Each structure stands twice: as C-alpha cells, then as structure tokens.
Coordinates of C-alpha atoms and ligand atoms in Angstrom, one line a residue:
X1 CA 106.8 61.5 130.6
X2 CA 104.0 62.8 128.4
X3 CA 100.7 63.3 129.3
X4 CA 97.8 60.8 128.6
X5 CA 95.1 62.3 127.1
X6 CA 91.7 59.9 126.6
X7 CA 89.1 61.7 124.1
X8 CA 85.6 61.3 124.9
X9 CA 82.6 61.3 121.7
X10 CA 79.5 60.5 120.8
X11 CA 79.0 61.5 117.3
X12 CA 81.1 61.7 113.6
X13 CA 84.2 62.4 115.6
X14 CA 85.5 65.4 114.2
X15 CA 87.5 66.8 117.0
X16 CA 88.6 63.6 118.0
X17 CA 90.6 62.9 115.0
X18 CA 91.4 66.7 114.5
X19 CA 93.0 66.2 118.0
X20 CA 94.8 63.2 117.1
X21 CA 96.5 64.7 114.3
X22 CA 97.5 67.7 116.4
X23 CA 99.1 65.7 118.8
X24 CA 100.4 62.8 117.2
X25 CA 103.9 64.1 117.4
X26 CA 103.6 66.1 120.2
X27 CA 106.6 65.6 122.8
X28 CA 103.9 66.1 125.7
X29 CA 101.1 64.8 125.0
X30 CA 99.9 61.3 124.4
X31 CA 96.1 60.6 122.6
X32 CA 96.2 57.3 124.9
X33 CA 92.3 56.3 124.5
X34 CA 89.3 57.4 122.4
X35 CA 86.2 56.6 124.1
X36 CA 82.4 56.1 122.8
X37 CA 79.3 54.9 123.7
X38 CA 78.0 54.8 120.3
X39 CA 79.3 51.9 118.7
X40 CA 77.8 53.7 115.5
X41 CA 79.4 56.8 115.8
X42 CA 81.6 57.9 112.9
X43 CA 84.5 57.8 115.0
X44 CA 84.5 54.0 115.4
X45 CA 85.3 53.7 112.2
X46 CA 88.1 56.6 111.9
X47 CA 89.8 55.6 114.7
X48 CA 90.4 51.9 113.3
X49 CA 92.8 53.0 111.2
X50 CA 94.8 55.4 113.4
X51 CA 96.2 52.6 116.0
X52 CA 94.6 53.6 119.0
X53 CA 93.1 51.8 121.8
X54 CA 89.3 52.2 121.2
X55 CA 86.9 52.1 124.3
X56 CA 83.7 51.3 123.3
X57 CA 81.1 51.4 126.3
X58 CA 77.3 51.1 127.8
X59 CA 76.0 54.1 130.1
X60 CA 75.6 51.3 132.2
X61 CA 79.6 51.2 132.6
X62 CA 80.0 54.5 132.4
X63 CA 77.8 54.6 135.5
X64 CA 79.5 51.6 137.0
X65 CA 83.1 53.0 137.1
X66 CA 83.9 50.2 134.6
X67 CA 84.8 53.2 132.3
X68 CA 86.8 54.7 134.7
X69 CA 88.8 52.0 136.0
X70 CA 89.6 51.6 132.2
X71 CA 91.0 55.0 132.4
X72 CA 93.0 54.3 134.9
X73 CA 94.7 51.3 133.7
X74 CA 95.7 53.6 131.1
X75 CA 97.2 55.6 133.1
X76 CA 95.1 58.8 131.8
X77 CA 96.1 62.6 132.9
X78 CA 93.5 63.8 131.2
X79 CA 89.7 63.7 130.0
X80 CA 88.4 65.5 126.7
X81 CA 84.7 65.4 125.8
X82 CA 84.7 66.1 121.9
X83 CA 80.8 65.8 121.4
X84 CA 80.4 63.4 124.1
X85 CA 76.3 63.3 125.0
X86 CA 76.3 61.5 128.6
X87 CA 76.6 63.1 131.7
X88 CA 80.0 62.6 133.4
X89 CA 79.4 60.9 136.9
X90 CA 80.5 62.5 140.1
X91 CA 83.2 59.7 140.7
X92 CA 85.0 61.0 137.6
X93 CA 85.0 64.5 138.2
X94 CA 86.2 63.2 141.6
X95 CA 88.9 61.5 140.2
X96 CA 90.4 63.5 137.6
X97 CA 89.7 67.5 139.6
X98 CA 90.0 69.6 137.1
X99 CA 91.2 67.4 134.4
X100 CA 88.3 66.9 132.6
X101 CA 87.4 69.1 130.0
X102 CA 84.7 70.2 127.3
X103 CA 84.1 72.1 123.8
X104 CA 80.4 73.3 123.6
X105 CA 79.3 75.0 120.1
X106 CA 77.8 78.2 121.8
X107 CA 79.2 80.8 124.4
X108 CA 78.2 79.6 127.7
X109 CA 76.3 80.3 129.8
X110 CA 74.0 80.6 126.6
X111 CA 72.5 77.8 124.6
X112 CA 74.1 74.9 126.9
X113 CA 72.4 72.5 128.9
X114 CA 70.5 68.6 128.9
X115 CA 69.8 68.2 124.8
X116 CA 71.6 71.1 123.4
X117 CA 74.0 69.2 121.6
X118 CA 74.5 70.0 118.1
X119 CA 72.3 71.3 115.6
X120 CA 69.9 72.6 118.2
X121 CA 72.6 74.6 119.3
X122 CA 73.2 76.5 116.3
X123 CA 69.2 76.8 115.8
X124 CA 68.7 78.3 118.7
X125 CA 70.8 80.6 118.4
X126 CA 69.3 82.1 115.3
X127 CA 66.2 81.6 116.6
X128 CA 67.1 83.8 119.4
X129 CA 68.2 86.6 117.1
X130 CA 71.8 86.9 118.5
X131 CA 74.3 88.6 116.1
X132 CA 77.2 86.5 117.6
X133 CA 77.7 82.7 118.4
X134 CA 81.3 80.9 119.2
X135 CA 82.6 78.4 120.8
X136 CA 83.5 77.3 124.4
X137 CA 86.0 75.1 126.3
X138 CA 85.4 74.5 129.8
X139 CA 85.8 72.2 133.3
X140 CA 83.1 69.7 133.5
X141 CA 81.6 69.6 136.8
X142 CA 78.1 67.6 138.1
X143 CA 75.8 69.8 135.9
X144 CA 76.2 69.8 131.6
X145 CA 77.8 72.6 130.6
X146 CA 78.4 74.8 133.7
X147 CA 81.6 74.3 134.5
X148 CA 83.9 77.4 134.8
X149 CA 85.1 78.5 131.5
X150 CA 88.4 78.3 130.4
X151 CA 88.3 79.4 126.6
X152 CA 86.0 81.2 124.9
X153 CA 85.3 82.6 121.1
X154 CA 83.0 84.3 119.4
X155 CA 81.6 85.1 115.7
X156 CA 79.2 87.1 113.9
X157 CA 75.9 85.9 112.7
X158 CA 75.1 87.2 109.5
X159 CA 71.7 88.1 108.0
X160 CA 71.5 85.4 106.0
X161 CA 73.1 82.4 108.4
X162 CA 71.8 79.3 108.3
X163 CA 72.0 76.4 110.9
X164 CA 74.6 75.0 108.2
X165 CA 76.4 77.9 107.5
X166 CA 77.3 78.8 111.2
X167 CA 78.0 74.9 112.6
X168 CA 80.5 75.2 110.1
X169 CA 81.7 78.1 111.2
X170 CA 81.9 76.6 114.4
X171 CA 83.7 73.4 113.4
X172 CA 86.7 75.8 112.1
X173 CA 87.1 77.6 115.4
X174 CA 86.5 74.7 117.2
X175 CA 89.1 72.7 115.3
X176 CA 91.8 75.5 115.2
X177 CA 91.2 76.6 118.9
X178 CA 90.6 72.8 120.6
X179 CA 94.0 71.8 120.2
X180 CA 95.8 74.6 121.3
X181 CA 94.0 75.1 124.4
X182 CA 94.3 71.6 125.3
X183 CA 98.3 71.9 125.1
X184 CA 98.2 75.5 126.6
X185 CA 96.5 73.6 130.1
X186 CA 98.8 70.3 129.7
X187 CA 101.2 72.8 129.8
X188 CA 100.4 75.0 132.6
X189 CA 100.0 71.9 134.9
X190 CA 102.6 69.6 134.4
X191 CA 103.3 69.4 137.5
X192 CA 99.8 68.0 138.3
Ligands
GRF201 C1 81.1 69.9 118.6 O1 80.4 71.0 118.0 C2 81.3 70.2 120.1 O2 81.4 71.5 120.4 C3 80.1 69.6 120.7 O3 79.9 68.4 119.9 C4 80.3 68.6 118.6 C5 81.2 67.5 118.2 O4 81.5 67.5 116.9 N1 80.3 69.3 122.1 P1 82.4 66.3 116.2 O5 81.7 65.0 116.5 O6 83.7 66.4 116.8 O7 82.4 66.7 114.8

C-alpha cells in the first residue's frame, strides 16, 4: 500500500507540482490531495491539468476540522506544507504526530517566524549581512517554523546577491532536496 501524501500551498505552487512529478510513479508514495486556501494561487490552475483531487478551503475550515476530516477521508499518511501561509491547528498536529512536515527558504532557527514567508525571507537575509542562506525541512508543531529540524542546507551569499538572485537559488535546492527527503522519511516509517 503506498503512502498518501496531501501537499499543502498558498502561493504559485512550485514545489507542489515539482513534487508531483517526483512522485508520480513512485511505488510508495501517492500525491493523494493538493490543498489551498487561495483560490488564486498559481497552483489552482497547475493542478487542473494533473488529475488530482484539489482541496480548495477558508481558514474558517481549516480551523473547523472541515479540512481535516477531508484529509481523512482520503485516507492521508502524510502532510507537506510547500509555501502554505496559515498556521496548522493543534488538532492536526494532533492527528498526524510527526507526519506533518515543512520547507522554509532560510536555515532555521534564523529568518523564520509569523510573516517571513517569501521574499522577506531572502531580504532579510542580506540585510543581515550573512554570507550563507539555505533551505530547511522540518516537523511542524503549534508555533511557525520551530519544529525540530529534519533537513537542512546551506549556500553562499555573494557580494553582489540580490533578493532575486538567491530565492532562486533557493528554489533549486529546495526542488532537488524536497523530494528526496520526503521519500527518505516515507521510507524510514513505513511502518507508521
Ligand atoms: C518556498 O520557498 C518554501 O520554502 C516556502 O514557500 C515557498 C513556496 O514556493 N515555505 P512555491 O510556491 O512552491 O514556489
């Protein structure tokens, strides 16, 4: 039996379909939901034409256990936030103990937090004056992005990065690395 995966995002949905075509033959893991609260999000659209059940909800239902009871009828394993901006409820995280992870665009416990999402990410970290940035995949628990850390990775800044330059740089490691941690876990807890 594979595992269900649901993916979780807010925004153009890069991940999200980077993690569907990672998996989409994959002998253990199913993509079984994509979930958004933005019915404007990019990934509305890009999920239309990939054939998979598309959960679009209110905060209202995420708070409500609507969303979750959706989950379950899907018989989810798993939940991945890929640029998903809400906070996860306690019920969830409840639910699904240590099951739902999340990608953040910095290496934690730097640069994470309510409204650094992003952008403002990236431009606080040059701001700051770092010389390195990267990317981290961790548990989700009651507080954003302070969950103990499964993955991390990290780059240089160069003299001459721009916000541009390095969320692009980010998107690479966050594309190549995403999936392959995700499978690495599935993996690791089968059992589970
Ligand atoms: C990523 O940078 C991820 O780390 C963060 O939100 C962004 C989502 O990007 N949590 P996309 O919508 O998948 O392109």
């Amino acid at each position: 039996m594979k595992k269900k995966l649901a993916i979780f995002a807010s925004g153009t949905g890069s991940n999200a379909v980077n993690l569907y075509s990672f998996f989409k033959n994959s002998l253990i893991i199913d993509i079984a939901i994509i979930c958004t609260n933005n019915k404007y999000s990019g990934i509305v659209e890009k999920v239309e034409g990939l054939g998979i059940p598309l959960c679009v909800f209110s905060k209202e239902d995420l708070k409500n256990g609507k969303v979750l009871n959706v989950l379950k009828k899907n018989d989810v394993d798993w939940i991945v936030l890929a640029g998903f901006l809400l906070k996860i409820p306690e019920s969830y995280i409840v639910d699904f103990p240590q099951k739902i992870i999340n990608i953040h665009p910095s290496l934690l416990p730097k640069f994470g937090g309510k409204g650094m999402y992003g952008k403002h990410v990236h431009k606080a970290v040059i701001d700051s004056g770092d010389k390195e940035s990267g990317i981290s995949i961790h548990y989700v628990n009651k507080n954003y992005d302070e969950g103990n850390i499964i993955f991390q990775k990290s780059c240089q800044i160069n003299e001459k990065e721009s916000v541009l330059s390095l969320s692009i740089k980010i998107q690479k490691m966050e594309h190549l690395y995403f999936p392959k941690i995700i499978q690495k876990l599935v993996l690791e807890n089968l059992s589970l």
